[in-house]
Coordinates of C-alpha atoms in Angstrom, one line a residue:
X1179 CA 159.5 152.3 57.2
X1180 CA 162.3 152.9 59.3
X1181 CA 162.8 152.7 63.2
X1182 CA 160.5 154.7 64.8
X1183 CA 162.5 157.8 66.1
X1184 CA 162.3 158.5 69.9
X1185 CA 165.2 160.6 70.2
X1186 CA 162.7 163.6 68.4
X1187 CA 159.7 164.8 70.4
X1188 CA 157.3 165.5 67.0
X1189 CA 155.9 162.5 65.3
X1190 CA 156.6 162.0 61.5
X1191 CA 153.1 162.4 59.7
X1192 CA 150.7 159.7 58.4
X1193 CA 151.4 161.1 55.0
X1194 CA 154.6 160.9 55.2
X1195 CA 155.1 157.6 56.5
X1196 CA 152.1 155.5 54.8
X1197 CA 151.4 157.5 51.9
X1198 CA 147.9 158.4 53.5
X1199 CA 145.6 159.9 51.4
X1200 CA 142.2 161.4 52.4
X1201 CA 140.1 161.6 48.8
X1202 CA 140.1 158.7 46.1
X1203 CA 137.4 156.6 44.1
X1204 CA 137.1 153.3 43.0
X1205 CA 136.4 149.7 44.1
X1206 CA 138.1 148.1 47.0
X1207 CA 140.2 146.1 44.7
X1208 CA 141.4 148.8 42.5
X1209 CA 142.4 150.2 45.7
X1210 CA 144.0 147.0 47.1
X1211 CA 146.0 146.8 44.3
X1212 CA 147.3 150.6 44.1
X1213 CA 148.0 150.5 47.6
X1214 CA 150.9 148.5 46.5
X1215 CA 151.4 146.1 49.9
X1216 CA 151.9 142.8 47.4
X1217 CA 153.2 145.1 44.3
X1218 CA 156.4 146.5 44.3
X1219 CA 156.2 150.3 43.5
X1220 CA 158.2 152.3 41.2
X1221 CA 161.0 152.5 43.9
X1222 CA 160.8 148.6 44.0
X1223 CA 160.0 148.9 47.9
X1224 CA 156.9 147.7 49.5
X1225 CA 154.0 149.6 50.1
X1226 CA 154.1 153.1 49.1
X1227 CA 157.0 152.9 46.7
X1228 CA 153.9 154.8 44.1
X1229 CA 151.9 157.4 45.9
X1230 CA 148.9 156.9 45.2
X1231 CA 146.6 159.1 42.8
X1232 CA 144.5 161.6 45.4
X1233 CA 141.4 163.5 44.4
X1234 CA 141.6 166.5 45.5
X1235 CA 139.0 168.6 46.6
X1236 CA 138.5 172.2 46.6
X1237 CA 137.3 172.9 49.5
X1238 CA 136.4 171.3 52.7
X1239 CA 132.8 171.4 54.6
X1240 CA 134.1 170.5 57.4
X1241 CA 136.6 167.7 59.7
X1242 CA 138.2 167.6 62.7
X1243 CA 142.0 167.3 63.1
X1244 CA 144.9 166.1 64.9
X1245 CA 144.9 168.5 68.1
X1246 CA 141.3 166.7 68.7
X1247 CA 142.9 163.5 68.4
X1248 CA 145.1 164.1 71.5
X1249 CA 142.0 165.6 73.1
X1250 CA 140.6 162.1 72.7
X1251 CA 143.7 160.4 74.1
X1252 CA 146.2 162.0 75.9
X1253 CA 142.9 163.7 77.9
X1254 CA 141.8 160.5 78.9
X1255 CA 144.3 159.1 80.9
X1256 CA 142.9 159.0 84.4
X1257 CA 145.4 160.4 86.7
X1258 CA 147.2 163.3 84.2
X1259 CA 145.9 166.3 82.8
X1260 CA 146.3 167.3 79.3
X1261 CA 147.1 171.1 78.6
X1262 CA 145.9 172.7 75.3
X1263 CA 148.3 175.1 74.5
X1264 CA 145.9 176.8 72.6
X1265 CA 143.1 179.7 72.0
X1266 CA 139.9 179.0 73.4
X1267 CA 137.9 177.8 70.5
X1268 CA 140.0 174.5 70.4
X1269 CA 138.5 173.2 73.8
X1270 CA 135.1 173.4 72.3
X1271 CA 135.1 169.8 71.9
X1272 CA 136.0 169.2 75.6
X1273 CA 132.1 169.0 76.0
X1274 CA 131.6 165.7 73.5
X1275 CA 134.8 164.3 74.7
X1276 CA 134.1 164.8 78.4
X1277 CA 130.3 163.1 77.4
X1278 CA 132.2 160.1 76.2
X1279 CA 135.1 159.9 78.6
X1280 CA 132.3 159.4 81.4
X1281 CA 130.2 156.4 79.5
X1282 CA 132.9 155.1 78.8
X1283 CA 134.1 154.7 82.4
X1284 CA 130.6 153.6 83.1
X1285 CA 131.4 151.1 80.3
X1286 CA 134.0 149.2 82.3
X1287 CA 132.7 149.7 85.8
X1288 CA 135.3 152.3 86.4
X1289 CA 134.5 155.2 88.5
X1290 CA 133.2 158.1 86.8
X1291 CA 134.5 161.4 87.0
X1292 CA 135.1 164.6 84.6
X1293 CA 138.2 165.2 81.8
X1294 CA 140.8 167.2 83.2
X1295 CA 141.5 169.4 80.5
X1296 CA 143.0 172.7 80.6
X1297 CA 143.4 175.4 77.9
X1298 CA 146.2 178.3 78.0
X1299 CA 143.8 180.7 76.5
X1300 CA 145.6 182.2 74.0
X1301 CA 144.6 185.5 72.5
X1302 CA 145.8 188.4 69.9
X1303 CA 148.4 189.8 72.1
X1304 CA 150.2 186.3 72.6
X1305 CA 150.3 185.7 69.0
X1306 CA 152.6 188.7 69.0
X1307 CA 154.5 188.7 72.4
X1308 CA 154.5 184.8 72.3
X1309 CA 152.7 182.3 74.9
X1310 CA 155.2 180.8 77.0
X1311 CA 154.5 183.0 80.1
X1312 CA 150.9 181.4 80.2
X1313 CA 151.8 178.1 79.4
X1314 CA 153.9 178.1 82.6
X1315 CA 151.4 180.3 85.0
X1316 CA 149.5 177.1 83.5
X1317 CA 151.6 174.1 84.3
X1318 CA 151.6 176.0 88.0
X1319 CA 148.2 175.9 88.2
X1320 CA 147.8 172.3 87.4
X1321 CA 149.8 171.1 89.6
X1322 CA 148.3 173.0 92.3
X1323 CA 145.0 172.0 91.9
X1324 CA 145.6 168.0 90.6
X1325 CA 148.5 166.9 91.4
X1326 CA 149.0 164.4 88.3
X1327 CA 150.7 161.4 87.5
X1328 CA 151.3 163.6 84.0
X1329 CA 150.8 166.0 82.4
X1330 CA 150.7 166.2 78.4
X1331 CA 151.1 169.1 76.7
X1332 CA 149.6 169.5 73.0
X1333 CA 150.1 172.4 70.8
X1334 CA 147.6 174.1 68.0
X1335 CA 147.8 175.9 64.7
X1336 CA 148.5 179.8 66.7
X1337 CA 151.2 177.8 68.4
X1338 CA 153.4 176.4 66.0
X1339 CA 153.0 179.6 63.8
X1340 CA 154.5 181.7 66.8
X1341 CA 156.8 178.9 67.5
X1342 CA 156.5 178.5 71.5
X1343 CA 159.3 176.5 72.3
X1344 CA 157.2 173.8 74.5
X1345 CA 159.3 171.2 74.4
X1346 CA 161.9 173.2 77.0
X1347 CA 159.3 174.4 78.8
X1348 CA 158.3 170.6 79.4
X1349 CA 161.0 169.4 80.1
X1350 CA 162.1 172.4 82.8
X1351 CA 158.7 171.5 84.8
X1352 CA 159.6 167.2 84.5
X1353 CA 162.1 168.2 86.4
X1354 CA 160.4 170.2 89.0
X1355 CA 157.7 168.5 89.4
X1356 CA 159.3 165.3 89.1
X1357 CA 156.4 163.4 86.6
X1358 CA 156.5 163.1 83.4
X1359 CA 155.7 166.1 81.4
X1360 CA 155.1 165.3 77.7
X1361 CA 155.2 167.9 74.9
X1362 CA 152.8 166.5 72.0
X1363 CA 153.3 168.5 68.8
X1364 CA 150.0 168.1 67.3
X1365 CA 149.2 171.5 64.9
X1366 CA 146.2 170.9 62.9
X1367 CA 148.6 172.2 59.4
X1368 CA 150.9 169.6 60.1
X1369 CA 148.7 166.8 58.4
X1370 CA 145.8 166.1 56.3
X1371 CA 144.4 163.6 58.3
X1372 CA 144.0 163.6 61.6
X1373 CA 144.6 160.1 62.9
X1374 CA 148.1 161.3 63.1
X1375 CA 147.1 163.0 66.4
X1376 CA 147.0 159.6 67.7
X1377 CA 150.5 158.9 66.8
X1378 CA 151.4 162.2 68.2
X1379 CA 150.0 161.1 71.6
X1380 CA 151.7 157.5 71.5
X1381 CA 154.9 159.0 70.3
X1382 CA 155.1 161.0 73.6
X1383 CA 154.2 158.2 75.9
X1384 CA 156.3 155.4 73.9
X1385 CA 159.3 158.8 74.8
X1386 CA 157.5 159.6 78.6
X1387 CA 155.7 157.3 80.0
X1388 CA 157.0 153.7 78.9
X1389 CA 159.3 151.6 81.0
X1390 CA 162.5 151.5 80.4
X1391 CA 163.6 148.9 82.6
X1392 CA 160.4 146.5 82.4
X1393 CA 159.5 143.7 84.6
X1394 CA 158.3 141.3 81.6
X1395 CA 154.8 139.9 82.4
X1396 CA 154.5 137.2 80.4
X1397 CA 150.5 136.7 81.0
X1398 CA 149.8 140.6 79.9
X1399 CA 148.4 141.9 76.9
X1400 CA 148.2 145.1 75.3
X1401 CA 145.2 146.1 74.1
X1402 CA 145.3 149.4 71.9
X1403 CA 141.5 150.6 71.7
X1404 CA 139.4 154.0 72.9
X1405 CA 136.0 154.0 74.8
X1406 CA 134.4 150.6 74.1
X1407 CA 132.9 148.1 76.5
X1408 CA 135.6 145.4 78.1
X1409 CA 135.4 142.5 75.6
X1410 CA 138.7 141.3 75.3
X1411 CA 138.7 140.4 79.1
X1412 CA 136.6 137.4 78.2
X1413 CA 138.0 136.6 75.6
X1414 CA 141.7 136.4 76.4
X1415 CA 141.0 135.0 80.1
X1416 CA 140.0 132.0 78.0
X1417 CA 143.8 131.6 77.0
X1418 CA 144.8 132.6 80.7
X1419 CA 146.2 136.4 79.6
X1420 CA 145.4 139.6 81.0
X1421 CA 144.3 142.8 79.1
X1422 CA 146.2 145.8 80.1
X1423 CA 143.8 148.5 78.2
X1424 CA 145.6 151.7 76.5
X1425 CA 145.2 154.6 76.1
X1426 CA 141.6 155.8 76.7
X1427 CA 141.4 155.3 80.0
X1428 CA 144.1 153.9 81.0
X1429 CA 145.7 154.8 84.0
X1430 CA 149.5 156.6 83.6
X1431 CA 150.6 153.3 85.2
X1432 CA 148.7 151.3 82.8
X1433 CA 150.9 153.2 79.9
X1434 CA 154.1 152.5 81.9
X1435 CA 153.9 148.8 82.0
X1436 CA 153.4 148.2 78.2
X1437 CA 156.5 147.7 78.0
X1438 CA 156.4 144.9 80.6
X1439 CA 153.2 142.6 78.0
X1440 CA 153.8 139.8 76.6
X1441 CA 152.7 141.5 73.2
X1442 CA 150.9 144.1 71.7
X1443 CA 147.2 143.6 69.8
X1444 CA 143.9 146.3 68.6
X1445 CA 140.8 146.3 66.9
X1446 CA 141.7 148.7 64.5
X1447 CA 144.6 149.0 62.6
X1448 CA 144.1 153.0 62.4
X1449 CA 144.7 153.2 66.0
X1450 CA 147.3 150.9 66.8
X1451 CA 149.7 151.1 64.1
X1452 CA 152.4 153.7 65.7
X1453 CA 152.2 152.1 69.5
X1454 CA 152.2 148.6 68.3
X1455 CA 155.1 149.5 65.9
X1456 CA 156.9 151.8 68.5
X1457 CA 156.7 149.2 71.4
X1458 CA 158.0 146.3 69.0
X1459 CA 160.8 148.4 67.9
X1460 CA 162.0 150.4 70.8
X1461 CA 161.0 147.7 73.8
X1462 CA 160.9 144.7 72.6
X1463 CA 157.2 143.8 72.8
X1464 CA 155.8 141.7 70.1
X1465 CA 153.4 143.6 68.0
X1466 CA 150.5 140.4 66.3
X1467 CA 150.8 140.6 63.0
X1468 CA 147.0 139.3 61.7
X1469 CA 144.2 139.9 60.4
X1470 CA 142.0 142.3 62.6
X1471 CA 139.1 140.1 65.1
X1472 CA 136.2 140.7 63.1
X1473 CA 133.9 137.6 61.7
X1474 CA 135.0 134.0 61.7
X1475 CA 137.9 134.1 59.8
X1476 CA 139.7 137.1 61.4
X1477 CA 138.9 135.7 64.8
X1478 CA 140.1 132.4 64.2
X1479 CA 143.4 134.3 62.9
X1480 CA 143.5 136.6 65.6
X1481 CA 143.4 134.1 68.1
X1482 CA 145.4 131.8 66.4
X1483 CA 148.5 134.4 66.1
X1484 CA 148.2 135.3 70.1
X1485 CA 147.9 131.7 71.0
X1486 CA 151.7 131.4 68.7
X1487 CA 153.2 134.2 70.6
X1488 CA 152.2 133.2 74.0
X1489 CA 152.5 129.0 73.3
X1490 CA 148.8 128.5 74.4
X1491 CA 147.9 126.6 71.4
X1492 CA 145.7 123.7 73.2
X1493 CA 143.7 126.4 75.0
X1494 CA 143.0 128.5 71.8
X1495 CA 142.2 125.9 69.3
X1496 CA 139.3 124.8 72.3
X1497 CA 137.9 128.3 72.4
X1498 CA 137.5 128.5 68.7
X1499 CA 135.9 125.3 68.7
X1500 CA 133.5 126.0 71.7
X1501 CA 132.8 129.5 70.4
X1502 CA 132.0 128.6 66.9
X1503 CA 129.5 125.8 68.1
X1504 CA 127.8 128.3 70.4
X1505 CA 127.2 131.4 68.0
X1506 CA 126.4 129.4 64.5
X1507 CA 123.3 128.8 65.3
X1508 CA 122.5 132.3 66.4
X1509 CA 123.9 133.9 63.3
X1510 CA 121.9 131.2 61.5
X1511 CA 118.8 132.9 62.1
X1512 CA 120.1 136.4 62.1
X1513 CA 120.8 135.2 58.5
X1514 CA 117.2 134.5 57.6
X1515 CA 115.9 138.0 59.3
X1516 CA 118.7 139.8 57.1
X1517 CA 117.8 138.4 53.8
X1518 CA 117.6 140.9 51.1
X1519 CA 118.7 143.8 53.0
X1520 CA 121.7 145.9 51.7
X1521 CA 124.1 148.2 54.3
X1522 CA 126.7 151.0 53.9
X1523 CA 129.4 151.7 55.9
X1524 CA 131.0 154.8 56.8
X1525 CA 133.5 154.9 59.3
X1526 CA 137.6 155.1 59.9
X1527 CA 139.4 152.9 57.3
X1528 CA 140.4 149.7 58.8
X1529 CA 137.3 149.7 60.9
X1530 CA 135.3 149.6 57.9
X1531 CA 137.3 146.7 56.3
X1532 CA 136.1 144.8 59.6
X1533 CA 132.4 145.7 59.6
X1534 CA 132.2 145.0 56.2
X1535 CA 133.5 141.3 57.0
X1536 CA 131.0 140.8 59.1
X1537 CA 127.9 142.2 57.5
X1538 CA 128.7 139.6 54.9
X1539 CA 129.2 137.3 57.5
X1540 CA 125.7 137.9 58.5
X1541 CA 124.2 137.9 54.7
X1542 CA 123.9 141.2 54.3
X1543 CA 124.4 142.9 51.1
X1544 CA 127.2 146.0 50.8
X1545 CA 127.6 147.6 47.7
X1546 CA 129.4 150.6 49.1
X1547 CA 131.5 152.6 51.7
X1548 CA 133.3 155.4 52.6
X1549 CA 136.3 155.7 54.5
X1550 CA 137.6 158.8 56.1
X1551 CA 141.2 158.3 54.8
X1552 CA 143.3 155.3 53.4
X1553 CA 146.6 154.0 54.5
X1554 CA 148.1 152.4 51.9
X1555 CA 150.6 150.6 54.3
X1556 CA 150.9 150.5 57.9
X1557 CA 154.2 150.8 60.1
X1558 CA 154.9 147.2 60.6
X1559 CA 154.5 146.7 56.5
X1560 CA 153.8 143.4 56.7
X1561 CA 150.9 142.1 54.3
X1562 CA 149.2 140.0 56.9
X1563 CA 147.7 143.0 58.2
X1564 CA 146.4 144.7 54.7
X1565 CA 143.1 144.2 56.4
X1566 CA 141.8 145.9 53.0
X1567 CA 143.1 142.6 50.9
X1568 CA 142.3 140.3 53.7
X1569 CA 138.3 141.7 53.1
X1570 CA 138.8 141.3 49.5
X1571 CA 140.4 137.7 49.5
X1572 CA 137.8 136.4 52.2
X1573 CA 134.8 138.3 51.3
X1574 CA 134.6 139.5 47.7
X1575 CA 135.0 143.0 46.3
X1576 CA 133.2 146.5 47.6
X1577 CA 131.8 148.0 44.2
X1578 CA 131.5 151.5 45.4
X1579 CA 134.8 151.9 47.9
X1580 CA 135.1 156.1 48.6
X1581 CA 137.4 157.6 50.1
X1582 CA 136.6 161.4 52.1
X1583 CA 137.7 162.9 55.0
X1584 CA 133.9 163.4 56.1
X1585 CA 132.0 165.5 53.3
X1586 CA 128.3 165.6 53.9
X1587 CA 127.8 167.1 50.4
X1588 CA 129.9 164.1 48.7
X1589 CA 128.0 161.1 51.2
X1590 CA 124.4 162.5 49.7
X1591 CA 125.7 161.4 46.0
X1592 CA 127.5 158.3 47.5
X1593 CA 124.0 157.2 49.2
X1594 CA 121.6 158.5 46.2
X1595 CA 124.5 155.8 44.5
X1596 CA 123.9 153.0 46.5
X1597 CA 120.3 153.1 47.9
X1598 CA 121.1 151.0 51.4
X1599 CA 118.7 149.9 53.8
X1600 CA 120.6 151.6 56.6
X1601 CA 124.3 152.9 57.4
X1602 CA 126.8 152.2 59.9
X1603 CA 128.5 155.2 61.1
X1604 CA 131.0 156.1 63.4
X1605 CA 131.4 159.9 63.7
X1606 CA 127.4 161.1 63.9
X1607 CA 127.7 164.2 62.3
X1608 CA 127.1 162.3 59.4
X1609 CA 123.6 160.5 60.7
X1610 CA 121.5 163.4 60.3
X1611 CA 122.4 163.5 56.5
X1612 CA 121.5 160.0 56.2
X1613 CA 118.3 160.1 58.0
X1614 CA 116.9 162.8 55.9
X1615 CA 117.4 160.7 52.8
X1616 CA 115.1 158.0 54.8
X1617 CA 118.1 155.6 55.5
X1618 CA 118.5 154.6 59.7
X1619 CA 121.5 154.9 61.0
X1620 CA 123.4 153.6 63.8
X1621 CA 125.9 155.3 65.4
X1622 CA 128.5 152.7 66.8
X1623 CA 129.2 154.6 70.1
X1624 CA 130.3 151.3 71.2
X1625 CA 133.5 150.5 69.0
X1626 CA 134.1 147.1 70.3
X1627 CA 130.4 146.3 69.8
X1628 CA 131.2 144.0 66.2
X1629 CA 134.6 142.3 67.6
X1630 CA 135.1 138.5 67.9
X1631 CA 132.5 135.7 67.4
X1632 CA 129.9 137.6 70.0
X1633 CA 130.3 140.6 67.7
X1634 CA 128.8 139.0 64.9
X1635 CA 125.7 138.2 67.2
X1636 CA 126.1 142.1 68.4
X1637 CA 125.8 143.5 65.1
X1638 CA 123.3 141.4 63.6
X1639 CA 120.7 142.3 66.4
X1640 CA 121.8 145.9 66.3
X1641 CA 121.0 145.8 62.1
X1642 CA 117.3 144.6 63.4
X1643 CA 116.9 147.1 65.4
X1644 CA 117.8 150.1 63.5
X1645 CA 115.4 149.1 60.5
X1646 CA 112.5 148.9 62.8
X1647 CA 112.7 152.7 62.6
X1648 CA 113.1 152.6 59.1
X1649 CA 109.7 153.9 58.6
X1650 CA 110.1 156.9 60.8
X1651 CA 113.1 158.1 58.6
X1652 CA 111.3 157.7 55.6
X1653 CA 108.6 159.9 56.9
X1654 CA 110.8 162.3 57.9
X1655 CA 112.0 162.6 54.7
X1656 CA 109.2 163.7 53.4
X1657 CA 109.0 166.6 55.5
X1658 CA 112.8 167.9 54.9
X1659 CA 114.6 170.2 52.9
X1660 CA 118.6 169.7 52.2
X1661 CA 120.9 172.2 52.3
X1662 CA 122.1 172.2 48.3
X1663 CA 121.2 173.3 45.1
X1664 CA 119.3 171.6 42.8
X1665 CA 122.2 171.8 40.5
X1666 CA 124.5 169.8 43.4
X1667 CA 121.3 167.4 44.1
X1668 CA 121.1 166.0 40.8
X1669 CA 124.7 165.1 40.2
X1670 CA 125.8 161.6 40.3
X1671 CA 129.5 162.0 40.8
X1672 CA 130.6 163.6 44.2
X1673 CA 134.0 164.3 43.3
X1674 CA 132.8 166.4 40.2
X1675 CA 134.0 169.4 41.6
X1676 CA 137.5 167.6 42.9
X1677 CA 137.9 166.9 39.2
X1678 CA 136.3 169.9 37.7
X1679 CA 137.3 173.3 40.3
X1680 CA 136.6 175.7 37.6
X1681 CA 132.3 175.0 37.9
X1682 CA 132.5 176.7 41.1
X1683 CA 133.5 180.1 39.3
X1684 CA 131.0 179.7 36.7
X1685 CA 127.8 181.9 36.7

């Protein structure tokens, strides 16, 4: 990976930077292994020197992508005002977003309030004469109405096929209006998979927003997450730091002083990769290179490698100590509850790796999961945060490791594989599936709700409480039809048609 390129305003893909892929089969250690972070590949450089071997699909039931991405970010900075560039059918998920933009201020005790979200409405006759004209009648309006701190800019498919030139027109209204104006080149062709929409959005605000003449505060921490509840503020104030909270949410001001931390830290390594990278790289902020904060031994990491950074050694190696006394017990007898009971995961990749660690932290059996993509590397390259290898090496092998970019039809074979006693799930349009196979599922609207020691506790009670309405899934049921074949329903592999296309055409 090279240095992370601010001098261009579009964002080099996942694809092309990690090797992502988006379909593959296997076992997690199969997959540790290919990913190629501790085995030189074919080019004899780290990581993705061998791409790996993708499955790929014929067709796709359904996904999201990138644009929705910076709908989930850039439109929830409080203070600027993100403008779709776009038809009308790619606000449609304003509605969800706006639903979980509001809890999650009511999540931290902020003050609620709507999105501010604007779409260009682009229709047949600007795909011809172009879109530009409304893009500006747009920015106009904005700033009319708002006033912003901001204003982010993102593009779509009809955009980049009629080639709007959006990053003059940005940087024409930066100028008059005198904020920043960010373009975020975020076309739904221009990757696979769309967690590089969140690299489009913090490759405009590492460009836009981000200090360039920072004030270092050495007691402030970066803390790269989305919606969830404040549990880092806890945590870190045991090591006297302060969280400074990006991007959901975050205030533009909040953004500018990242540059100003003491170093840069998330939950997930999907998320945080590009800022964490682009802040180490281009400002001089430490990105923590350890294992992610889920069960005991990536806490005690985590902690350990902020403590290093920040010389607060003494004060860290106490709140382990204190911490582990107070929440042994409790996961004690979470343990005896949990005997016997088998869970599947299906969420984001490194997010996974982390849940997984501390199901088996908690005794419970998993057999299986499915992650949404893979990143075979991640921008920093260092090994120490292959959290894939570091669940391996800590917590055994996954049997049944899938990855799909969210197929319904492919997660029915995957369950009917593994039989669980319930599934954790991040994006729900995958719950209904599960629940009418007679599996509960619990939809992790709170993404912070497994991190640190308390997470452990968190889970484990949140595990007891979905099976208590085991029995109502497994009457439903019986009362449900599914929406395949009996041909599809009694196959055992969901990537046969990946690795056979040509059943599709037969009679």
């Amino acid at each position: 990976m090279g240095k992370i390129n601010l001098a261009s305003t579009t964002v080099v893909s996942r694809e092309q930077r990690l090797g992502t892929i988006i379909s593959w089969e296997g076992d997690a250690l199969k997959l540790v292994e290919e990913s190629g972070y501790s085995v030189p590949g074919c080019t004899g450089k780290k990581g993705n020197g061998c791409k790996l071997c993708e499955i790929n699909g014929p067709f796709t039931q359904g996904s999201v992508c990138s644009e929705q991405m910076v709908e989930c970010q850039a439109g929830n900075v409080r203070g600027a005002v993100l403008i779709q560039h776009s038809p009308i059918g790619c606000a449609v998920s304003q509605t969800i977003y706006n639903s979980i933009y509001r809890n999650g201020l009511a999540m931290r005790g902020l003050p609620v309030e709507n999105l501010k979200i604007v779409s260009t409405n682009l229709i047949e006759g600007d795909m011809v004469f172009g879109g530009i004209g409304k893009l500006e009648q747009t920015l106009n309006d904005v700033w009319e109405r708002y006033k912003p701190n901001a204003i982010f800019i993102g593009t779509a498919c009809a955009t980049g096929i009629i080639g709007d030139d959006i990053d003059s027109v940005a940087s024409e209204y930066k100028e008059k209006f005198g904020i920043p104006v960010i373009p975020l080149h975020c076309e739904g062709f221009r990757s696979k998979h769309w967690s590089t929409g969140f690299d489009a959005t913090q490759h405009g605000i590492l460009r836009d927003i981000v200090r360039k003449n920072p004030k270092k505060q050495e007691d402030l921490v970066n803390v790269i997450n989305l919606w969830g509840s404040d549990v880092f503020t806890p945590m870190l104030k045991e090591l006297n730091l302060r969280v400074n909270y990006v991007v959901d949410l975050a205030t533009v001001e909040d953004l500018a002083q990242m540059s100003e931390a003491a170093l840069t830290v998330g939950f997930c390594n999907t998320l945080s990769s590009y800022l964490a990278q682009g802040l180490e790289q281009n400002f001089g902020v430490p990105e923590l290179k350890a294992p992610q904060p889920y069960g005991f031994a990536g806490t005690d990491a985590w902690l350990r490698g902020i403590a290093k950074i920040t010389h607060r050694e003494e004060l860290c190696e106490a709140y382990i100590k204190k911490e582990h006394e107070r929440v042994t017990p409790k996961i004690e007898e979470l343990k005896k509850k949990l005997k016997g009971v088998k869970g599947y995961v299906a969420t984001g990749s490194a997010y996974s790796h982390g849940l997984i660690s501390v199901l088996r932290e908690l005794g419970v059996e998993v057999n299986g999961s499915l992650v949404f993509h893979h990143d075979p590397i991640y921008d920093s390259e260092d090994p120490i945060q292959d959290s894939l290898a570091f669940l391996v090496n800590n917590y055994g092998n996954v049997e049944n490791f899938s990855v799909s970019n969210r197929q319904p039809y492919q997660l029915y074979a995957l369950l009917k594989k593994v039989k669980p006693d319930f599934l954790l799930i991040r994006h729900n349009g995958l719950a209904p599936l599960a629940s009418r196979l007679g599996i509960p599922a619990a939809p992790l609207g709170d993404e912070h709700i497994a991190v640190g020691y308390e997470g452990i506790v968190n889970l484990g009670e949140a595990i007891l409480a979905i099976l208590k309405r085991k029995k109502f899934h497994e009457d439903l049921s019986q009362h449900i039809k599914l929406p395949y074949t009996k041909w599809w329903l009694s196959q055992d592999d969901p990537y046969i048609l990946a690795k056979n296309p040509e059943i599709i055409y037969q009679d």
